[in-house]
XYZ file of C-alpha atoms in Angstrom:
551
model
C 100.806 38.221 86.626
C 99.157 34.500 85.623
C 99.448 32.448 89.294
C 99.698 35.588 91.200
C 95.744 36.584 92.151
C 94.902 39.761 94.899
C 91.972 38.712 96.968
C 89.941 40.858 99.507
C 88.556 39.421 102.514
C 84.630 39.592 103.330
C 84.645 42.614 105.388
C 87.329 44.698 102.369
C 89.215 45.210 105.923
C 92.450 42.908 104.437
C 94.334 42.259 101.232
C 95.443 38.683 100.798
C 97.258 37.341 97.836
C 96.916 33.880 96.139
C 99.984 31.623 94.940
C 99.631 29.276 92.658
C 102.903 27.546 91.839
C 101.148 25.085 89.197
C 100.413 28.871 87.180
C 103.434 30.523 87.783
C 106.028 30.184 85.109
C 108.946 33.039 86.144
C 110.786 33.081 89.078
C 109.367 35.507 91.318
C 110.763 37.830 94.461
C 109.275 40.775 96.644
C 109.466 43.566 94.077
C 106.953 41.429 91.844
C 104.406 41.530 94.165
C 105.136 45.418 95.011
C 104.437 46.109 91.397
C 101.292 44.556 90.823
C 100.186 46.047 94.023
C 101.409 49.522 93.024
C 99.564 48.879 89.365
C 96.381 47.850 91.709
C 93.448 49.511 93.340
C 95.147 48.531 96.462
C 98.369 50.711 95.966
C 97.224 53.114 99.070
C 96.591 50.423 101.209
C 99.102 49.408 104.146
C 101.496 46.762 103.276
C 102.584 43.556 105.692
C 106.271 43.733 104.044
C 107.349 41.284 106.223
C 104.548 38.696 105.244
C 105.041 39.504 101.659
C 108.811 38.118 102.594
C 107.338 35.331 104.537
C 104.606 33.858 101.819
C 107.824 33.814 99.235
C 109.867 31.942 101.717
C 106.601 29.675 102.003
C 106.428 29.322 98.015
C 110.222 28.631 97.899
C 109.612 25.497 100.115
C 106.793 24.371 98.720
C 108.540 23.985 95.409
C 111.215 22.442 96.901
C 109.008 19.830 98.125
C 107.065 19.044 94.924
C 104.255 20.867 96.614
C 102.454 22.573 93.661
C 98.617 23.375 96.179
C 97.580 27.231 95.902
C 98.663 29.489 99.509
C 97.247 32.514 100.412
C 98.652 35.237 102.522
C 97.348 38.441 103.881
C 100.181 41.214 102.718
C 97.983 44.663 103.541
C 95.237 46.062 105.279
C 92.932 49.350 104.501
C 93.176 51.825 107.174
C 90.892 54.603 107.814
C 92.301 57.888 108.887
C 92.882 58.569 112.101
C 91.579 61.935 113.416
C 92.424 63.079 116.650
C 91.442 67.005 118.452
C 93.695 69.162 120.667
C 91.792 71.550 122.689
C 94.171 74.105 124.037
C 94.383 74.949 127.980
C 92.656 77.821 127.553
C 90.004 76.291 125.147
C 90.419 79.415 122.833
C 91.476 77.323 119.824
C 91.303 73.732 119.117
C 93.086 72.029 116.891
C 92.837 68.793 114.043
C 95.579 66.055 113.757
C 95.170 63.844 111.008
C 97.469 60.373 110.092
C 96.399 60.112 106.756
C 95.074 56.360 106.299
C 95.716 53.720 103.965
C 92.916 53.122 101.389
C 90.220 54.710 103.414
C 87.878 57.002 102.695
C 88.314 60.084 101.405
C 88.110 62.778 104.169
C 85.134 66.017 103.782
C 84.566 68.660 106.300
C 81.508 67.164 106.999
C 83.771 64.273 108.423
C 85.943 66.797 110.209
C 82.956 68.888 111.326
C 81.807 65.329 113.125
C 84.773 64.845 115.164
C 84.249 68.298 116.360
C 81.118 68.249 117.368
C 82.139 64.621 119.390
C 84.130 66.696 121.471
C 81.633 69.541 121.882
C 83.002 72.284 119.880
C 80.894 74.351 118.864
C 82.209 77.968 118.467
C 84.889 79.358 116.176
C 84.617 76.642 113.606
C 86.440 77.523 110.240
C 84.584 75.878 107.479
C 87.368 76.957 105.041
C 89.917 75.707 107.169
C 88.049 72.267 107.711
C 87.952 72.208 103.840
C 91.645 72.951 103.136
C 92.747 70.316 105.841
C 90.510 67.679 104.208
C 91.978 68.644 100.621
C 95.457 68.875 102.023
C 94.959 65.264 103.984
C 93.408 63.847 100.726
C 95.893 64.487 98.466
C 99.150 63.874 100.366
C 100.956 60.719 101.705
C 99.337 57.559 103.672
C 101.162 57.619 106.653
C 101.764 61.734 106.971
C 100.442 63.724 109.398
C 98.435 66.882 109.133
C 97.396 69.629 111.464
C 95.914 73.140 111.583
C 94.022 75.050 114.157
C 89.791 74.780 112.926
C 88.122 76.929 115.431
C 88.579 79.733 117.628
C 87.312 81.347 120.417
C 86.803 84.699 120.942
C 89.295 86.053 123.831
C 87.625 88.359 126.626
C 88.129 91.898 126.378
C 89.113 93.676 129.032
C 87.244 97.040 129.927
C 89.438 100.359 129.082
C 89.815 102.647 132.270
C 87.985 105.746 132.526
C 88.656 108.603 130.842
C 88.763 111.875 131.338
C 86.742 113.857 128.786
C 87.832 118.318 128.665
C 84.242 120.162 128.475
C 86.477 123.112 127.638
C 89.251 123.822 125.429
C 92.419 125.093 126.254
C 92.954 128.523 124.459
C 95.455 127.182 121.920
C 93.476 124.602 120.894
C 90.750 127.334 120.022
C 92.643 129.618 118.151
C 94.277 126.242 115.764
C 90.280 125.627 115.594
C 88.488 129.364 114.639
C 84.729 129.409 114.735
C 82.919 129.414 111.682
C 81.166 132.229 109.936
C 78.125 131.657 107.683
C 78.401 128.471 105.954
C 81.887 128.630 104.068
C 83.943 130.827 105.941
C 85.793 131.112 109.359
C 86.594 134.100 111.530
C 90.373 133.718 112.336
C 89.833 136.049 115.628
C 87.167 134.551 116.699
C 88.501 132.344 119.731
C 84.474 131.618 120.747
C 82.837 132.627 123.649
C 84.828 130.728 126.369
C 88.379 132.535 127.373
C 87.951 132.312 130.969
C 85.681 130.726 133.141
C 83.507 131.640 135.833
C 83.778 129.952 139.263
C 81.156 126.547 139.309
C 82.121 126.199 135.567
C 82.101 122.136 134.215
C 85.352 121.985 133.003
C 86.208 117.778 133.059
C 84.201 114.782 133.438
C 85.022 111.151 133.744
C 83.632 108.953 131.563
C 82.919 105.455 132.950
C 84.863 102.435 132.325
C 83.997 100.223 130.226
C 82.501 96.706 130.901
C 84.729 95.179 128.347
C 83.710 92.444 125.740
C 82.632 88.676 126.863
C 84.744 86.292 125.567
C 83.514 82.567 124.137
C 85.770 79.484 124.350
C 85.225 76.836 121.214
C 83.077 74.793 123.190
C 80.439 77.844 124.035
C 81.777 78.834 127.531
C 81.479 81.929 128.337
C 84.829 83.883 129.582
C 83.928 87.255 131.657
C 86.249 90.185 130.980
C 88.067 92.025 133.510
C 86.090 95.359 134.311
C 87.636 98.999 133.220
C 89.427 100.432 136.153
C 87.656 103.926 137.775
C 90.710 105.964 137.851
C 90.692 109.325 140.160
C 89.999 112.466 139.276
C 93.402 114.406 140.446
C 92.116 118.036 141.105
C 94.638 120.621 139.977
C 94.728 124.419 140.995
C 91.543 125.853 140.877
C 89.829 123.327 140.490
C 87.510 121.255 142.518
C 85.383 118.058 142.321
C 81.470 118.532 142.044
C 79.170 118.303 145.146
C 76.386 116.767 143.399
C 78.771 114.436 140.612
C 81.932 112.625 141.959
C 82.728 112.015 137.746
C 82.048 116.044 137.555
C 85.294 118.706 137.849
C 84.443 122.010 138.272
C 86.134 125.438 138.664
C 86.796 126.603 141.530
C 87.869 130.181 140.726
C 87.298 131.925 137.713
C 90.069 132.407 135.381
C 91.338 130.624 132.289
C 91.453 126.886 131.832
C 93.997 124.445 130.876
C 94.309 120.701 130.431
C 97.773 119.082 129.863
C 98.850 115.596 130.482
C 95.217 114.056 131.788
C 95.013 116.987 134.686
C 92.991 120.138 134.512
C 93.839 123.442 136.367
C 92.256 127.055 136.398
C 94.850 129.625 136.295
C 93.794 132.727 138.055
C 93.707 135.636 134.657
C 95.159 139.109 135.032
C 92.597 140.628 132.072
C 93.893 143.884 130.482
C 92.428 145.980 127.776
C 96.475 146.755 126.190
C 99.927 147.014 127.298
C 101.293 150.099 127.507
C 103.098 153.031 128.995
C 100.072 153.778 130.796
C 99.379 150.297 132.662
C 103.202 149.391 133.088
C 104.864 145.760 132.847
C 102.913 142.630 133.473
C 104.775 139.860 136.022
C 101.645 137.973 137.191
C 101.427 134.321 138.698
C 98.552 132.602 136.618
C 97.312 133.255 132.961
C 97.282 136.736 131.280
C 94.655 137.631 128.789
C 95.198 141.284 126.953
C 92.227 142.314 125.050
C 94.130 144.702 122.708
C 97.939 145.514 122.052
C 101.118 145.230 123.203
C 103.537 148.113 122.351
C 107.455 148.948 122.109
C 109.273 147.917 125.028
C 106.556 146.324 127.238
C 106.795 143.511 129.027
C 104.442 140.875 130.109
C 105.518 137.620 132.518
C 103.238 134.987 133.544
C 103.651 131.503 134.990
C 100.479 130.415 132.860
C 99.355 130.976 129.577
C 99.676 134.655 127.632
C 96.747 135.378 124.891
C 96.988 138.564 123.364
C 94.330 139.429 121.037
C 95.937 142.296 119.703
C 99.250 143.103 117.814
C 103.007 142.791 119.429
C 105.438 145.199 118.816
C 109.519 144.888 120.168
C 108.092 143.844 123.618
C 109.093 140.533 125.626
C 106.675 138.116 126.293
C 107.707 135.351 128.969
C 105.273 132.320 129.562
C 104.855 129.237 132.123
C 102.586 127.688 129.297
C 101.561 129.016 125.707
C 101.555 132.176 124.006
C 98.751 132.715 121.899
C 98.926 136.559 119.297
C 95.738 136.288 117.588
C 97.058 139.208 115.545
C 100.598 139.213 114.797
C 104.023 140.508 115.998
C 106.737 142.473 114.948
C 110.531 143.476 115.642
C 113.751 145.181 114.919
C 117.119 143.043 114.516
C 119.850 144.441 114.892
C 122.750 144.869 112.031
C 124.613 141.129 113.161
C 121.378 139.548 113.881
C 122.158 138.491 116.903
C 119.797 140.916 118.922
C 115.415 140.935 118.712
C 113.971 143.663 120.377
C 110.681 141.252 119.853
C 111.207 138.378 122.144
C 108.443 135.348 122.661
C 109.702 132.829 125.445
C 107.309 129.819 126.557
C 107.528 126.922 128.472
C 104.417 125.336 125.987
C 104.114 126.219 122.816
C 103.990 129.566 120.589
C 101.018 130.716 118.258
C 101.449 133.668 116.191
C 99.013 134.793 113.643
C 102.062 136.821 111.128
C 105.255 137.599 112.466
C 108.600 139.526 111.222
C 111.349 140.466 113.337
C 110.915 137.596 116.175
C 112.892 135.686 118.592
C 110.755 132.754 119.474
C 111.788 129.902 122.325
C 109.757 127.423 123.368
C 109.377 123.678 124.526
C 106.220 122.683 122.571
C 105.335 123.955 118.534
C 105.450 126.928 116.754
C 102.235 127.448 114.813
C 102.160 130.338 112.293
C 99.019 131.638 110.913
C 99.898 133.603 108.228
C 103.951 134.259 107.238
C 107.132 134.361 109.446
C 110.243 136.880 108.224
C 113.566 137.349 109.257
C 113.086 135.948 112.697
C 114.537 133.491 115.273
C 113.172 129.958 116.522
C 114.120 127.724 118.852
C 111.247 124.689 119.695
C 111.182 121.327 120.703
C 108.909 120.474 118.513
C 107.436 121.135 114.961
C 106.754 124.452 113.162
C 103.796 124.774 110.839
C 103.341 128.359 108.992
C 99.431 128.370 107.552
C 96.486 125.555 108.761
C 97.645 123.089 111.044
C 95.686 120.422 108.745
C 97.239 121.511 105.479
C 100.215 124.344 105.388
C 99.920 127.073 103.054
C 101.647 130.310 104.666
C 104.902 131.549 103.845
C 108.165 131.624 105.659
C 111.380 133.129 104.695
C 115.029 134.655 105.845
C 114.785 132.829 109.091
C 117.106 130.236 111.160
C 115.145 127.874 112.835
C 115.962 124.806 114.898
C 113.810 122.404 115.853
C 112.971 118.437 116.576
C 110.496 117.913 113.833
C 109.007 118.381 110.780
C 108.607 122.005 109.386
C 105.470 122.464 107.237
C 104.603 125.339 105.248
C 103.609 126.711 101.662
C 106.268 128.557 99.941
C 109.713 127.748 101.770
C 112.129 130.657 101.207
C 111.997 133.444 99.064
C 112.580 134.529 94.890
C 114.701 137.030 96.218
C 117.397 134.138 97.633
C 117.075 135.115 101.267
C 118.704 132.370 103.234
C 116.683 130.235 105.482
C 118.303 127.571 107.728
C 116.624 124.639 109.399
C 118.541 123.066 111.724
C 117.159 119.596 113.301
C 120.966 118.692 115.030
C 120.090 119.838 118.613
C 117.303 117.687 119.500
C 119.238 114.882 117.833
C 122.742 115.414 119.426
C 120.779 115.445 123.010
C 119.025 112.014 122.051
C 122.749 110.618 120.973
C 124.235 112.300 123.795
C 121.416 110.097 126.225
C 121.933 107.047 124.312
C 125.636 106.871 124.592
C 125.499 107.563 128.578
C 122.745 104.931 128.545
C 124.961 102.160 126.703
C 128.198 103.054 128.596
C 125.842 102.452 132.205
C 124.367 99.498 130.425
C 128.001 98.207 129.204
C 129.300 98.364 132.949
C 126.330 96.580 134.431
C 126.431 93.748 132.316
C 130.311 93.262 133.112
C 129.594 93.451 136.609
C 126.426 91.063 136.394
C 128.378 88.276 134.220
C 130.982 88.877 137.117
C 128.172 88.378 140.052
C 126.885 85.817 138.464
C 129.968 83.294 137.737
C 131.289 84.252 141.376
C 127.679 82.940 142.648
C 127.672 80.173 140.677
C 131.315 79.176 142.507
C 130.065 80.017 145.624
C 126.208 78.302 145.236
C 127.922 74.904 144.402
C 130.300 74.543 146.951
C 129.030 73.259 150.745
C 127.532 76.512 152.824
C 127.553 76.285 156.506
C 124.474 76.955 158.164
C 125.509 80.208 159.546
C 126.601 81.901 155.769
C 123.376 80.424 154.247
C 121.734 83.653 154.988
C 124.338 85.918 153.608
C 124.404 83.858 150.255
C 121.152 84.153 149.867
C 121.238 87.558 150.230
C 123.885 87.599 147.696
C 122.153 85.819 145.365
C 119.405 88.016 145.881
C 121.042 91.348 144.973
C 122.618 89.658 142.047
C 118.894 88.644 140.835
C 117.554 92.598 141.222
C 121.162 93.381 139.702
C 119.674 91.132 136.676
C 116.141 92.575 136.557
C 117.747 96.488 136.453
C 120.176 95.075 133.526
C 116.920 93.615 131.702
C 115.286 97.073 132.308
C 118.172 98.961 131.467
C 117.784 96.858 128.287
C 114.559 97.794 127.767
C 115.242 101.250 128.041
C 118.539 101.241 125.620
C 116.269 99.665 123.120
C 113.714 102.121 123.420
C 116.173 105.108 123.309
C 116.910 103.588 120.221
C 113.909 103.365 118.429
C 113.856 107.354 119.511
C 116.718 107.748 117.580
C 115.402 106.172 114.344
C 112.037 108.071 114.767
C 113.500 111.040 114.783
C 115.244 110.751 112.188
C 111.991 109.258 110.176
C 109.695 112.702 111.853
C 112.365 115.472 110.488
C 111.448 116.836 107.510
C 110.512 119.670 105.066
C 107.216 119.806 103.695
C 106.331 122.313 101.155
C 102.898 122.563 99.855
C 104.036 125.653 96.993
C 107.060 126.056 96.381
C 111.058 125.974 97.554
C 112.948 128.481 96.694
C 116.797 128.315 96.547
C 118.866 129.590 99.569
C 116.591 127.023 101.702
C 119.570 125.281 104.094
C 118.547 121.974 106.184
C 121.101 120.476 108.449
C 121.324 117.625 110.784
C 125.100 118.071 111.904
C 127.238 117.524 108.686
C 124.961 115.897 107.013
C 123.536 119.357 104.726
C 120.921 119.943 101.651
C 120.722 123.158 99.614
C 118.339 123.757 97.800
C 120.011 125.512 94.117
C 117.111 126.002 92.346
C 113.677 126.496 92.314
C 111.552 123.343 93.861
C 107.448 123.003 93.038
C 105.371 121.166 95.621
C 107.922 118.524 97.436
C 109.270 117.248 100.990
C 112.684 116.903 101.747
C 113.455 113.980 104.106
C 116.119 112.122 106.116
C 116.389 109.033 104.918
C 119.257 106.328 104.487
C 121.462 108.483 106.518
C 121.171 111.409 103.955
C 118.708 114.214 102.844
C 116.296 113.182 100.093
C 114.020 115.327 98.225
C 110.885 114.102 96.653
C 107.873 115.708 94.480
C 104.585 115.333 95.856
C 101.740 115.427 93.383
């Protein structure tokens, strides 16, 4: 605008403008000068507001006074932006705050990278982060503030604890694993050459812990991890710790080995060449290994593992840990199927290689070689009829109940032989925990809000000198009655995560085919399967059975 001039001083540090009342024709007032600053170069720059305010006030008076001389006033100044670094406590991660400035310079990493280095950082630094702050600084407001973390460090990691490494496998383990023949075929009765061991057999080692990883803070320091811990080696039964290796277990009797939750034991073995009329029942305490069959009406009891590498016919077989048929096994049921002359109890878990005619309990899985008919199974676990890494055998005309998935082939029969799955047990128990668990929970937390407002009463009134001891044992049991209630919390939440996986693990995977009469249950909640199903899973999901293809 003619009289109205913007003038920067020597050093371009300050904006000044120039009245000149003799050029000046319209009345002018604060917004005029804001818009020819805003339509100037200067339009970033900071503004004085109150001297803009203060040179009108000075050009009002001077025209009142018939004093037409040119003023100047300074009404902004350029500000560079201010860049400031926050190094956390740690010094694994420091940080960039930026006030955008007022005219000044536009901002690069190479500026950012500067500050850094001022306050010697040196590890971690983000390039791309350095560039999207600059970018982000550059194009926002004068005046904002900007931040983002730049560099990191690299946190210290801390050695894992030793670990306990089998040299042997346990003889389930070796039958879900048979030895291969040639180059493209495997010898499903071949467990290898280690049943049972001899006494001075390596059986576990210890590995080492581990040193862990050295950690860097931004500025180069180095952080030292915290070393592995050497855990013990807990010895079981028949077992004993080498003379010449403290990391080394050995056997100390022969027999057959088993590992199970990180401890290894040697059972003493009762070995056998059948079961028969002629040798008589088996009730032996350790592990039984019978190299040939088992006929009608034996029995065999162990409190270890039974392996049978042989067939099973109508006897009863009773375990402390697995049963392993490397054969198969068959029954008679009797006309209300409620009767198996073949029975297969086991504290672990049940391998059979074909079975018909079975009544099969166990804590741990039931793993079926081959094909399972018209039998009985109760497990905690999953069943899988065919290769443990991809199902292809065939089960039909059975009830089973279990807590997880079943996997097979072909799932039921063409002739429409019924077969029920039944997943409700495991769950009802789970509910059944859960409730008890919230009902305890429920009642603690009434009686710790209870404690706690009664303390509170108590804690701000006067104490005489002789009750201060009893109050503070009060307040002390109602602190570990709050630290049980956050525990019991814990737990409650934990249960209930249990009670959504298991409801995500159930499931029916078929790998061939479904044929109808297949029945899977979880309390009311039922699917039927009414026709014919190719390759598919059947699920629990959204509080209801789902079936899906699988390609």
């Amino acid at each position: 605008m003619l009289g109205i001039t913007l003038k920067v001083d020597e050093n371009k540090q300050f904006l000044d403008v120039v009245l000149s009342p003799k050029m000046i024709q319209k009345p002018i007032d604060a917004k005029t000068i804001q818009e020819i600053l805003q339509r100037s170069e200067y339009s970033q720059w900071f503004i004085f507001e109150q001297n803009i305010v203060d040179a009108l006030n000075h050009y009002q008076t001077a025209l009142k006074n018939g004093n037409k001389d040119d003023s100047t006033h300074r009404i902004a100044e350029r500000k560079e932006s201010d860049i400031k670094c926050k190094i956390q406590e740690d010094e694994l991660a420091a940080s960039l705050i930026i006030t955008r400035g007022y005219g000044g310079a536009a901002l690069t990493a190479d500026h950012l990278m500067k500050t850094l280095k001022e306050h010697s950082i040196v590890k971690g630094i983000s390039k791309k982060r350095l560039e999207a702050l600059a970018k982000e600084c550059n194009n926002g407001v004068p005046g904002q503030t900007y931040q983002n973390i730049v560099a990191k460090g690299l946190t210290p990691r801390n050695g894992r604890s030793s670990k306990l490494q089998p040299l042997v496998q346990n003889a389930l383990e070796r039958i879900l694993q048979p030895q291969q023949v040639g180059s493209a075929r495997v010898d499903m009765r071949n467990l290898g050459d280690v049943i049972c061991v001899k006494k001075g057999t390596e059986l576990l080692r210890r590995l080492p812990p581990g040193k862990g990883r050295i950690g860097v803070t931004v500025t180069g320091a180095r952080i030292e991890p915290k070393p592995g811990e050497l855990l013990p080696i807990k010895p079981g039964e028949g077992t004993a710790i080498s003379e010449r290796d403290e990391n080394l277990l050995i056997a100390d009797i022969s027999g057959m080995p088993k590992f199970k939750d990180q401890k290894m034991w040697v059972d003493e073995t009762f070995i056998c060449k059948g079961v028969n009329v002629g040798t008589g029942n088996i009730n032996y305490d350790g592990a039984v290994l019978v190299n040939g069959d088992v006929t009608e009406k034996m029995q065999i009891i162990a409190s270890g593992d039974v392996t049978i590498n042989g067939f099973v016919e109508s006897a009863h077989i009773q375990a402390g840990g697995d049963i392993i048929i490397t054969e198969g096994a068959m029954g008679k049921v009797n006309d209300n199927v409620t009767e198996y002359s073949s029975q297969l109890f086991a504290k672990g878990s049940v391998h059979v290689q074909h079975g018909q005619g079975l009544d099969i309990n166990c804590n741990g899985n039931v793993t079926i070689g081959r094909q399972l008919a018209y039998s009985r199974v109760t497990c905690k676990g999953e069943v899988t009829v065919g290769a443990v890494d991809k199902p292809t055998g065939n089960i039909f005309g059975c009830t089973i109940k279990c807590n997880s998935k079943l996997a097979a082939g072909t799932v039921g029969a063409i002739s429409g032989s019924s077969l029920s799955i039944d997943f409700s047990d495991g769950f009802n128990s789970l509910l059944e925990r859960k409730d008890t668990l919230d009902e305890l929970l429920r009642q603690i937390k009434q009686n710790n809000t209870r404690h706690q407002q009664r303390m509170n009463l108590i804690n701000g009134k006067y104490i005489p000198e002789d009750m201060k001891g009893r109050v503070e044992e009060a307040n002390e049991m109602v602190q570990n009655e709050w630290q049980l209630l956050k525990w019991l919390e814990s737990k409650a939440e934990e249960m209930k995560n249990s009670k959504d996986s298991y409801q995500t693990n159930i499931k029916l995977l078929a790998n061939k085919k479904i044929y109808p009469g297949v029945i899977l249950k979880l309390n009311n909640r039922t699917w039927r399967a009414e026709r014919e199903y190719e390759k598919s899973q059947v699920s629990f999901l959204g509080h209801q059975w789902q079936h899906e293809p699988l390609v």
